[in-house]
Short mmCIF file of C-alpha atoms in Angstrom, two decimals:
data_model
loop_
_atom_site.label_atom_id
_atom_site.label_comp_id
_atom_site.label_asym_id
_atom_site.label_seq_id
_atom_site.Cartn_x
_atom_site.Cartn_y
_atom_site.Cartn_z
CA MET A 1 5.51 46.64 -26.31
CA SER A 2 6.82 49.92 -25.00
CA GLY A 3 10.54 50.08 -24.36
CA TRP A 4 12.34 51.90 -21.60
CA LEU A 5 15.90 52.78 -20.69
CA ALA A 6 17.27 52.80 -17.14
CA ILE A 7 20.78 54.07 -16.44
CA ALA A 8 21.65 52.26 -13.23
CA GLY A 9 24.42 52.54 -10.66
CA LEU A 10 25.82 49.25 -9.34
CA GLY A 11 27.71 50.94 -6.50
CA PRO A 12 31.39 50.41 -5.76
CA GLY A 13 31.44 46.60 -5.86
CA ALA A 14 29.70 44.81 -2.98
CA GLU A 15 26.32 43.21 -3.64
CA GLU A 16 25.02 44.71 -0.37
CA LEU A 17 25.49 48.23 -1.75
CA ILE A 18 23.16 47.78 -4.76
CA THR A 19 19.80 49.44 -4.10
CA PRO A 20 16.60 47.36 -4.32
CA GLU A 21 15.45 49.76 -7.06
CA VAL A 22 18.40 48.79 -9.25
CA SER A 23 18.02 45.07 -8.48
CA ARG A 24 14.37 45.20 -9.48
CA VAL A 25 15.07 46.95 -12.77
CA LEU A 26 17.85 44.48 -13.58
CA SER A 27 15.34 41.65 -13.07
CA GLU A 28 12.91 43.27 -15.55
CA ALA A 29 15.44 44.07 -18.29
CA THR A 30 15.69 42.41 -21.67
CA ASP A 31 19.03 44.04 -22.58
CA LEU A 32 22.07 45.02 -20.58
CA VAL A 33 24.55 47.55 -22.00
CA GLY A 34 27.85 48.66 -20.51
CA TYR A 35 31.56 48.34 -20.09
CA GLY A 36 32.54 44.66 -19.94
CA ARG A 37 33.60 44.63 -16.31
CA TYR A 38 30.31 46.16 -15.11
CA VAL A 39 28.10 43.97 -17.34
CA ALA A 40 29.93 40.97 -15.85
CA ARG A 41 28.73 41.98 -12.37
CA VAL A 42 25.12 41.16 -13.35
CA PRO A 43 24.34 37.41 -13.35
CA GLU A 44 23.30 35.85 -16.67
CA ARG A 45 19.73 34.65 -16.98
CA PRO A 46 17.40 33.48 -19.78
CA GLY A 47 15.78 36.44 -21.56
CA LEU A 48 18.61 38.87 -20.79
CA THR A 49 20.93 39.82 -23.65
CA ARG A 50 24.28 41.26 -22.58
CA HIS A 51 26.00 43.88 -24.75
CA ALA A 52 29.48 44.40 -23.31
CA SER A 53 31.81 46.94 -24.85
CA ASP A 54 35.16 48.60 -24.36
CA ASN A 55 35.52 51.43 -21.83
CA ARG A 56 36.36 54.09 -24.41
CA GLU A 57 33.16 53.89 -26.42
CA GLU A 58 30.66 55.66 -24.16
CA LEU A 59 28.76 57.55 -26.86
CA ASP A 60 28.49 54.52 -29.17
CA ARG A 61 27.24 52.49 -26.24
CA ALA A 62 24.68 55.19 -25.36
CA ARG A 63 23.39 55.27 -28.93
CA GLN A 64 23.12 51.49 -29.02
CA ALA A 65 21.06 51.57 -25.81
CA LEU A 66 18.75 54.27 -27.21
CA GLN A 67 18.30 52.32 -30.44
CA LEU A 68 17.36 49.15 -28.52
CA THR A 69 14.84 51.22 -26.53
CA THR A 70 13.14 52.45 -29.71
CA GLU A 71 12.82 48.79 -30.72
CA GLY A 72 10.73 48.16 -27.60
CA LYS A 73 13.44 46.60 -25.44
CA ARG A 74 13.71 47.13 -21.69
CA VAL A 75 17.29 48.32 -21.51
CA VAL A 76 19.57 48.86 -18.52
CA VAL A 77 22.82 50.74 -19.01
CA VAL A 78 25.07 49.84 -16.08
CA SER A 79 27.76 51.98 -14.47
CA SER A 80 29.77 51.34 -11.35
CA GLY A 81 29.21 53.77 -8.47
CA ASP A 82 26.60 56.42 -9.27
CA PRO A 83 25.76 56.71 -13.00
CA GLY A 84 25.56 60.51 -12.77
CA VAL A 85 29.15 60.97 -11.56
CA PHE A 86 31.71 60.73 -14.36
CA ALA A 87 29.81 57.77 -15.78
CA MET A 88 27.19 56.78 -18.35
CA ALA A 89 24.29 59.14 -17.56
CA ALA A 90 25.94 62.20 -19.11
CA ALA A 91 26.93 60.15 -22.17
CA VAL A 92 23.34 59.00 -22.70
CA PHE A 93 21.98 62.56 -22.48
CA GLU A 94 24.69 63.79 -24.86
CA ALA A 95 23.56 61.10 -27.30
CA VAL A 96 19.92 62.17 -26.84
CA ASP A 97 20.82 65.86 -27.30
CA THR A 98 22.74 65.29 -30.53
CA GLY A 99 20.81 62.30 -31.92
CA ASN A 100 17.42 61.40 -33.34
CA PRO A 101 14.86 63.97 -32.01
CA SER A 102 12.41 61.13 -31.22
CA TRP A 103 14.84 59.89 -28.56
CA ARG A 104 13.89 62.88 -26.36
CA ASN A 105 10.50 61.43 -25.66
CA LEU A 106 11.64 57.93 -24.71
CA ASP A 107 11.07 56.67 -21.17
CA ILE A 108 14.56 57.31 -19.73
CA ARG A 109 15.30 57.12 -16.02
CA VAL A 110 18.51 57.42 -14.02
CA LEU A 111 18.74 55.17 -10.95
CA PRO A 112 21.28 56.48 -8.44
CA GLY A 113 23.91 54.27 -6.83
CA ILE A 114 26.48 54.49 -4.04
CA SER A 115 29.29 56.57 -5.51
CA ALA A 116 32.94 55.60 -5.21
CA MET A 117 33.80 58.75 -3.26
CA PHE A 118 31.09 58.28 -0.63
CA ALA A 119 31.93 54.57 -0.27
CA ALA A 120 35.60 55.51 0.16
CA ALA A 121 34.79 58.25 2.66
CA ALA A 122 32.60 55.87 4.68
CA ARG A 123 35.43 53.37 4.99
CA ILE A 124 37.76 55.86 6.64
CA GLY A 125 35.48 58.12 8.68
CA ALA A 126 33.91 61.33 7.43
CA PRO A 127 36.46 63.18 5.29
CA LEU A 128 33.64 64.75 3.20
CA GLY A 129 31.84 66.09 6.27
CA HIS A 130 32.36 69.71 5.20
CA ASP A 131 32.18 71.44 1.80
CA PHE A 132 33.86 69.44 -0.97
CA CYS A 133 34.30 69.04 -4.71
CA ALA A 134 34.80 66.21 -7.19
CA ILE A 135 37.18 66.55 -10.13
CA ASN A 136 37.72 64.05 -12.94
CA LEU A 137 41.49 64.11 -13.41
CA SER A 138 41.29 62.67 -16.92
CA ASP A 139 42.29 65.14 -19.62
CA ASN A 140 40.76 63.04 -22.40
CA LEU A 141 37.78 65.41 -22.67
CA LYS A 142 39.06 68.67 -21.21
CA PRO A 143 42.33 70.58 -21.41
CA TRP A 144 44.89 69.95 -18.66
CA ASP A 145 45.23 73.65 -17.91
CA LEU A 146 41.53 73.79 -16.96
CA ILE A 147 42.13 70.93 -14.50
CA GLU A 148 45.08 72.81 -12.97
CA ARG A 149 42.97 75.92 -12.64
CA ARG A 150 40.17 73.99 -10.93
CA LEU A 151 42.57 72.31 -8.51
CA ARG A 152 44.02 75.68 -7.48
CA LEU A 153 40.62 77.32 -7.02
CA ALA A 154 39.35 74.27 -5.08
CA ALA A 155 42.36 74.45 -2.74
CA GLN A 156 41.89 78.21 -2.32
CA ALA A 157 38.24 77.57 -1.43
CA ASP A 158 39.50 75.00 1.13
CA PHE A 159 37.24 72.30 -0.29
CA VAL A 160 38.01 68.68 0.43
CA ILE A 161 38.84 67.37 -3.07
CA ALA A 162 37.83 63.97 -4.49
CA LEU A 163 39.82 62.98 -7.58
CA TYR A 164 38.27 60.46 -9.97
CA ASN A 165 40.26 58.63 -12.68
CA PRO A 166 43.54 59.74 -11.13
CA LEU A 167 45.89 57.61 -13.21
CA SER A 168 46.05 55.25 -16.15
CA SER A 169 48.79 53.90 -18.40
CA ALA A 170 47.84 56.57 -20.96
CA ARG A 171 47.87 59.33 -18.29
CA PRO A 172 50.89 58.56 -16.11
CA TRP A 173 52.07 62.03 -14.94
CA GLN A 174 48.89 63.99 -14.20
CA LEU A 175 48.34 62.89 -10.61
CA GLY A 176 51.93 63.63 -9.61
CA ARG A 177 51.58 67.08 -11.13
CA ALA A 178 48.31 67.59 -9.21
CA PHE A 179 50.04 66.76 -5.89
CA GLU A 180 52.89 69.14 -6.74
CA LEU A 181 50.46 71.97 -7.45
CA LEU A 182 48.38 71.27 -4.32
CA ARG A 183 51.53 71.38 -2.16
CA GLU A 184 51.90 75.00 -3.30
CA GLU A 185 48.37 75.81 -2.08
CA LEU A 186 47.76 73.65 1.01
CA PRO A 187 49.56 72.74 4.25
CA GLU A 188 51.81 69.75 3.59
CA THR A 189 50.25 67.94 6.56
CA VAL A 190 46.83 67.72 4.91
CA PRO A 191 45.73 64.03 4.86
CA VAL A 192 45.50 62.31 1.48
CA VAL A 193 43.45 59.09 1.31
CA PHE A 194 44.08 56.56 -1.47
CA ALA A 195 41.05 54.27 -1.63
CA SER A 196 41.22 51.41 -4.13
CA ALA A 197 38.57 48.83 -5.03
CA VAL A 198 36.39 49.90 -2.11
CA SER A 199 33.99 47.19 -0.84
CA ASP A 200 35.66 44.52 -3.03
CA SER A 201 36.82 42.46 -0.07
CA ALA A 202 39.62 40.66 -1.87
CA ARG A 203 41.22 43.78 -3.31
CA GLU A 204 40.24 46.75 -1.18
CA ALA A 205 43.23 48.84 -0.09
CA ILE A 206 42.99 52.14 1.75
CA ASP A 207 45.75 54.23 3.19
CA THR A 208 46.28 57.74 4.38
CA VAL A 209 49.46 59.82 4.09
CA PRO A 210 50.25 63.49 4.56
CA LEU A 211 50.23 65.54 1.34
CA ARG A 212 54.01 65.91 1.60
CA ASP A 213 54.39 62.14 1.13
CA ALA A 214 51.66 61.57 -1.48
CA VAL A 215 53.03 59.87 -4.61
CA ALA A 216 51.11 59.06 -7.73
CA ILE A 217 52.34 55.48 -7.96
CA ARG A 218 50.01 54.51 -5.12
CA ALA A 219 46.95 54.99 -7.38
CA ASP A 220 45.47 53.01 -10.26
CA MET A 221 42.27 53.06 -12.35
CA ARG A 222 40.19 51.75 -9.43
CA THR A 223 41.41 54.36 -6.95
CA VAL A 224 39.62 57.44 -5.68
CA VAL A 225 41.95 59.98 -4.08
CA LEU A 226 40.56 62.22 -1.33
CA ILE A 227 42.60 65.29 -0.41
CA GLY A 228 41.70 66.90 2.89
CA SER A 229 41.03 70.56 3.49
CA SER A 230 43.20 72.56 5.88
CA ARG A 231 40.86 71.44 8.69
CA THR A 232 40.68 67.69 8.00
CA ARG A 233 41.86 65.71 11.05
CA LEU A 234 43.18 62.27 11.93
CA ILE A 235 42.08 60.30 15.00
CA PRO A 236 44.77 57.73 15.82
CA ARG A 237 43.58 54.29 16.99
CA ASP A 238 45.30 51.39 18.74
CA GLY A 239 46.48 48.94 16.11
CA GLY A 240 44.29 50.13 13.26
CA GLN A 241 43.89 52.72 10.53
CA PRO A 242 43.27 56.19 11.90
CA PHE A 243 39.86 57.72 11.36
CA VAL A 244 39.89 60.72 9.01
CA TYR A 245 37.20 63.39 9.29
CA THR A 246 36.53 67.01 8.43
CA PRO A 247 34.73 68.91 11.20
CA ARG A 248 31.37 70.45 10.37
CA SER A 249 32.52 73.75 11.78
CA ALA A 250 34.91 76.12 10.02
CA GLU A 251 35.32 78.38 13.07
CA ALA A 252 38.80 78.65 14.54
CA MET B 1 28.47 41.24 24.67
CA SER B 2 30.47 43.52 22.43
CA GLY B 3 28.75 46.66 21.22
CA TRP B 4 29.07 48.37 17.87
CA LEU B 5 28.02 51.62 16.28
CA ALA B 6 26.87 51.98 12.66
CA ILE B 7 26.22 55.41 11.16
CA ALA B 8 23.75 54.61 8.40
CA GLY B 9 22.31 56.52 5.46
CA LEU B 10 18.60 56.00 4.78
CA GLY B 11 18.74 57.68 1.37
CA PRO B 12 16.43 60.47 0.26
CA GLY B 13 13.12 58.88 1.27
CA ALA B 14 11.98 55.92 -0.82
CA GLU B 15 12.29 52.44 0.69
CA GLU B 16 13.73 51.16 -2.62
CA LEU B 17 16.76 53.44 -2.21
CA ILE B 18 17.91 51.96 1.12
CA THR B 19 20.84 49.58 0.58
CA PRO B 20 20.59 45.96 1.76
CA GLU B 21 23.62 46.65 3.99
CA VAL B 22 21.70 49.33 5.89
CA SER B 23 18.53 47.20 6.08
CA ARG B 24 20.53 44.31 7.56
CA VAL B 25 22.19 46.48 10.19
CA LEU B 26 18.84 48.01 11.15
CA SER B 27 17.49 44.48 11.70
CA GLU B 28 20.42 43.67 14.04
CA ALA B 29 20.32 46.87 16.11
CA THR B 30 19.24 47.18 19.73
CA ASP B 31 19.21 51.00 19.72
CA LEU B 32 18.34 53.59 17.13
CA VAL B 33 19.56 57.18 17.53
CA GLY B 34 18.75 60.18 15.36
CA TYR B 35 16.63 63.15 14.48
CA GLY B 36 12.97 62.36 15.10
CA ARG B 37 11.90 62.41 11.46
CA TYR B 38 14.61 59.93 10.43
CA VAL B 39 14.08 57.60 13.39
CA ALA B 40 10.40 57.53 12.43
CA ARG B 41 11.33 56.09 9.01
CA VAL B 42 12.48 52.83 10.68
CA PRO B 43 9.59 50.53 11.69
CA GLU B 44 9.21 49.75 15.40
CA ARG B 45 9.92 46.20 16.51
CA PRO B 46 10.41 44.36 19.81
CA GLY B 47 14.01 44.64 21.03
CA LEU B 48 14.67 47.97 19.32
CA THR B 49 14.81 51.08 21.50
CA ARG B 50 14.32 54.35 19.63
CA HIS B 51 16.08 57.50 20.84
CA ALA B 52 14.67 60.40 18.83
CA SER B 53 16.01 63.89 19.36
CA ASP B 54 15.79 67.41 18.02
CA ASN B 55 17.69 68.33 14.86
CA ARG B 56 19.97 70.84 16.57
CA GLU B 57 21.63 68.45 18.99
CA GLU B 58 24.01 66.51 16.76
CA LEU B 59 26.95 66.35 19.17
CA ASP B 60 24.79 65.34 22.16
CA ARG B 61 23.19 62.67 20.00
CA ALA B 62 26.62 61.42 18.89
CA ARG B 63 27.82 61.18 22.51
CA GLN B 64 24.69 59.33 23.53
CA ALA B 65 25.26 56.81 20.73
CA LEU B 66 28.91 56.32 21.76
CA GLN B 67 27.90 55.85 25.39
CA LEU B 68 25.32 53.21 24.44
CA THR B 69 28.01 51.42 22.41
CA THR B 70 30.35 51.25 25.41
CA GLU B 71 27.48 49.62 27.30
CA GLY B 72 27.46 46.79 24.75
CA LYS B 73 24.51 47.94 22.67
CA ARG B 74 24.29 47.51 18.90
CA VAL B 75 23.61 51.10 17.92
CA VAL B 76 22.55 52.59 14.59
CA VAL B 77 22.73 56.36 14.14
CA VAL B 78 20.44 57.22 11.21
CA SER B 79 20.79 60.09 8.77
CA SER B 80 18.84 60.82 5.62
CA GLY B 81 20.78 60.70 2.38
CA ASP B 82 24.44 59.77 2.88
CA PRO B 83 25.63 60.07 6.50
CA GLY B 84 29.00 61.47 5.40
CA VAL B 85 27.52 64.49 3.59
CA PHE B 86 26.51 67.31 5.98
CA ALA B 87 25.06 64.70 8.32
CA MET B 88 25.79 62.60 11.40
CA ALA B 89 29.11 60.92 10.51
CA ALA B 90 31.21 64.05 11.02
CA ALA B 91 29.40 64.76 14.30
CA VAL B 92 30.18 61.27 15.62
CA PHE B 93 33.87 61.58 14.75
CA GLU B 94 34.01 65.03 16.34
CA ALA B 95 32.56 63.48 19.49
CA VAL B 96 35.16 60.68 19.33
CA ASP B 97 38.00 63.16 18.75
CA THR B 98 37.05 65.36 21.70
CA GLY B 99 35.59 62.73 24.04
CA ASN B 100 36.62 59.72 26.13
CA PRO B 101 39.86 58.29 24.61
CA SER B 102 38.44 54.74 24.89
CA TRP B 103 35.83 55.68 22.28
CA ARG B 104 38.55 55.63 19.59
CA ASN B 105 38.80 51.88 19.75
CA LEU B 106 35.09 51.12 19.52
CA ASP B 107 33.74 49.24 16.49
CA ILE B 108 32.45 52.19 14.46
CA ARG B 109 31.39 51.88 10.83
CA VAL B 110 29.85 54.31 8.37
CA LEU B 111 27.33 52.80 5.92
CA PRO B 112 26.89 54.96 2.84
CA GLY B 113 23.50 55.93 1.44
CA ILE B 114 22.05 57.57 -1.66
CA SER B 115 22.76 61.26 -1.17
CA ALA B 116 20.14 63.94 -1.76
CA MET B 117 22.18 65.59 -4.51
CA PHE B 118 22.67 62.38 -6.53
CA ALA B 119 19.01 61.43 -6.11
CA ALA B 120 18.01 64.91 -7.27
CA ALA B 121 20.42 64.79 -10.21
CA ALA B 122 19.09 61.38 -11.27
CA ARG B 123 15.53 62.69 -11.37
CA ILE B 124 16.34 65.40 -13.89
CA GLY B 125 19.10 63.91 -16.07
CA ALA B 126 22.82 64.23 -15.40
CA PRO B 127 23.53 67.77 -14.16
CA LEU B 128 26.53 66.50 -12.13
CA GLY B 129 28.08 64.77 -15.14
CA HIS B 130 31.14 67.04 -15.06
CA ASP B 131 33.23 68.46 -12.17
CA PHE B 132 31.09 69.71 -9.28
CA CYS B 133 31.09 70.82 -5.66
CA ALA B 134 28.75 70.63 -2.68
CA ILE B 135 28.35 73.55 -0.29
CA ASN B 136 26.33 73.61 2.93
CA LEU B 137 24.67 77.03 2.82
CA SER B 138 24.03 77.08 6.56
CA ASP B 139 26.07 79.66 8.42
CA ASN B 140 25.38 78.09 11.80
CA LEU B 141 28.89 76.59 11.94
CA LYS B 142 30.90 78.77 9.56
CA PRO B 143 31.04 82.50 8.83
CA TRP B 144 28.89 83.79 5.96
CA ASP B 145 31.83 85.51 4.30
CA LEU B 146 33.56 82.12 3.90
CA ILE B 147 30.44 80.82 2.14
CA GLU B 148 30.44 83.82 -0.21
CA ARG B 149 34.11 83.26 -0.96
CA ARG B 150 33.51 79.57 -1.73
CA LEU B 151 30.56 80.35 -4.00
CA ARG B 152 32.64 82.83 -6.00
CA LEU B 153 35.60 80.46 -6.34
CA ALA B 154 33.29 77.58 -7.30
CA ALA B 155 31.68 79.70 -10.02
CA GLN B 156 35.10 80.82 -11.26
CA ALA B 157 36.15 77.16 -11.44
CA ASP B 158 32.95 76.52 -13.45
CA PHE B 159 31.88 73.73 -11.12
CA VAL B 160 28.27 72.65 -11.04
CA ILE B 161 27.25 73.65 -7.50
CA ALA B 162 24.98 71.64 -5.17
CA LEU B 163 23.62 73.68 -2.26
CA TYR B 164 22.52 71.83 0.87
CA ASN B 165 20.37 73.42 3.61
CA PRO B 166 19.56 76.38 1.37
CA LEU B 167 16.91 78.00 3.55
CA SER B 168 15.22 77.81 6.93
CA SER B 169 13.07 80.12 9.00
CA ALA B 170 16.21 81.09 10.95
CA ARG B 171 18.20 81.68 7.72
CA PRO B 172 15.78 83.45 5.37
CA TRP B 173 18.06 85.69 3.26
CA GLN B 174 21.17 83.60 2.55
CA LEU B 175 19.94 81.78 -0.57
CA GLY B 176 18.75 84.98 -2.22
CA ARG B 177 22.14 86.54 -1.54
CA ALA B 178 23.83 83.46 -3.04
CA PHE B 179 21.83 83.80 -6.27
CA GLU B 180 22.65 87.52 -6.44
CA LEU B 181 26.37 86.80 -6.09
CA LEU B 182 26.28 83.94 -8.61
CA ARG B 183 24.58 86.20 -11.17
CA GLU B 184 27.72 88.36 -11.01
CA GLU B 185 29.91 85.35 -11.86
CA LEU B 186 27.87 83.14 -14.22
CA PRO B 187 25.75 83.55 -17.37
CA GLU B 188 22.18 84.36 -16.34
CA THR B 189 20.92 81.51 -18.53
CA VAL B 190 22.59 78.83 -16.38
CA PRO B 191 19.93 76.29 -15.31
CA VAL B 192 19.03 76.16 -11.61
CA VAL B 193 17.24 73.03 -10.38
CA PHE B 194 15.15 73.15 -7.20
CA ALA B 195 14.62 69.55 -6.05
CA SER B 196 12.41 69.07 -2.99
CA ALA B 197 11.56 65.86 -1.11
CA VAL B 198 13.09 63.73 -3.86
CA SER B 199 11.69 60.17 -4.07
CA ASP B 200 8.90 60.98 -1.57
CA SER B 201 6.12 60.39 -4.07
CA ALA B 202 3.50 62.49 -2.31
CA ARG B 203 5.67 65.57 -1.90
CA GLU B 204 8.41 65.50 -4.54
CA ALA B 205 8.64 68.73 -6.53
CA ILE B 206 11.34 69.50 -9.06
CA ASP B 207 11.66 72.46 -11.34
CA THR B 208 14.28 74.16 -13.41
CA VAL B 209 14.61 77.88 -14.08
CA PRO B 210 17.36 80.06 -15.54
CA LEU B 211 19.61 81.70 -12.93
CA ARG B 212 18.10 85.09 -13.83
CA ASP B 213 14.72 83.89 -12.53
CA ALA B 214 15.89 81.90 -9.50
CA VAL B 215 14.22 83.10 -6.29
CA ALA B 216 14.89 81.82 -2.81
CA ILE B 217 11.24 81.41 -1.91
CA ARG B 218 11.08 78.27 -4.06
CA ALA B 219 13.28 76.37 -1.56
CA ASP B 220 12.69 74.92 1.89
CA MET B 221 14.54 72.67 4.35
CA ARG B 222 13.96 69.59 2.17
CA THR B 223 15.29 71.20 -1.03
CA VAL B 224 18.63 70.66 -2.72
CA VAL B 225 19.50 73.40 -5.20
CA LEU B 226 21.72 72.49 -8.18
CA ILE B 227 23.27 75.40 -10.09
CA GLY B 228 24.63 74.50 -13.51
CA SER B 229 28.03 75.37 -14.87
CA SER B 230 28.38 77.55 -17.97
CA ARG B 231 28.10 74.35 -20.04
CA THR B 232 25.04 72.74 -18.45
CA ARG B 233 22.33 72.17 -21.07
CA LEU B 234 18.58 71.62 -21.29
CA ILE B 235 16.94 69.08 -23.60
CA PRO B 236 13.31 70.10 -24.17
CA ARG B 237 10.72 67.30 -24.29
CA ASP B 238 7.14 67.11 -25.53
CA GLY B 239 4.84 67.73 -22.60
CA GLY B 240 7.31 67.01 -19.82
CA GLN B 241 10.15 68.43 -17.76
CA PRO B 242 13.27 69.07 -19.82
CA PHE B 243 16.29 66.88 -19.18
CA VAL B 244 19.22 68.78 -17.63
CA TYR B 245 22.77 67.53 -18.15
CA THR B 246 26.35 68.72 -18.10
CA PRO B 247 28.45 67.33 -20.96
CA ARG B 248 31.51 65.27 -20.06
CA SER B 249 33.61 67.39 -22.38
CA ALA B 250 34.80 70.90 -21.59
CA GLU B 251 36.13 71.51 -25.09
CA ALA B 252 34.47 74.30 -27.07
#
């Protein structure tokens, strides 16, 4: 039997946002590998072995998945959102690059998913309708001064900025520092969207404040923060959240 | 009868990449609005009126969809990829912002889709595994010097760069100029991925060249161009395309 490895995106949370491609591959798998919370999103069934692990062990998890593949298993590594965006796909290819040379010729596919930032944007309007960037705010794998430099250059380029992993108990001050720095570069009226647990109907929470009022405490591990460009606009509505969008045009 | 408007992403091309949420809404619609090629991707059925239009008329198309909604229709505006990324969602909210004030209180939802850049990235590995940006290379709605400025700042930030709308018959020289400028800012060995018609099995074409050898003629209207950061790596494989990925870490 010939094994394969699929690195699959489960989307932000709702069943309706999982692609048929991912559902099919999950139904064909013999082994499921991933962070406990994401593995738990896939129903148990006979013939499917679940390997849940802690969130910090991405490279170990990737190597385990590659090893199972060499043994002929049909392995799915699950990520939330899109697996290529600050998730398991890069970890698997790092493991391939630095591991057993035979791993390079395995059948490895990445199956895209609905990313957290696009799901968040969709809920509020079209804040990413013009040029934008995505920055992982975690300084576990890169120096904080590089993150500060990127934030400044992104603001100077007038990108809309999506921040992933904005806050955790181990990284309590970074997001507040990012807002402080961005207030030096951008108009203080720029809209900031905090989007938490998007598409998880029981827990979803989205709100929009001007940059001047943005405080880090609003975010947690399940939040994506979208910071508008100088041209991002609000459309007020009767008795509801405003729409937030960035015009396609950059003309005055 | 109360109308609604859904702005839906059909993904890059393959049926298997359309979310169940989008499929459901398409089955409930009375009216379909969009660029002819995208409208043609949705099968005809009794009770569904198709309004196909030319690609250049986004705002007119948005207003038509809003008008149909006020008449009580269940309207789906279709985009390829994700509707929030250089597609119809921003055009609809521009039309709302500048149009009849009653439009603000219509039932308008954006339904995310698999974006071209994430589908392209998935096909080749994990090139967007670290911080990245997306730039629409069309200068129809923004001045070319702003695009040049963004490209330089993005390269200085060492973002992976996704270029949308890289080339058309009306914009023949811009992509070549972008490569020229990026060669001044980035190592000439940086991998450049040209990904055309991703997931359209008959037409998909993907290849990777070093920045030094990147030429604009390789791209067309259905191409997304991904330009690596200084850390993006290739993993050679026996008799196949190399994997391309950007490590999660930015440490030396």
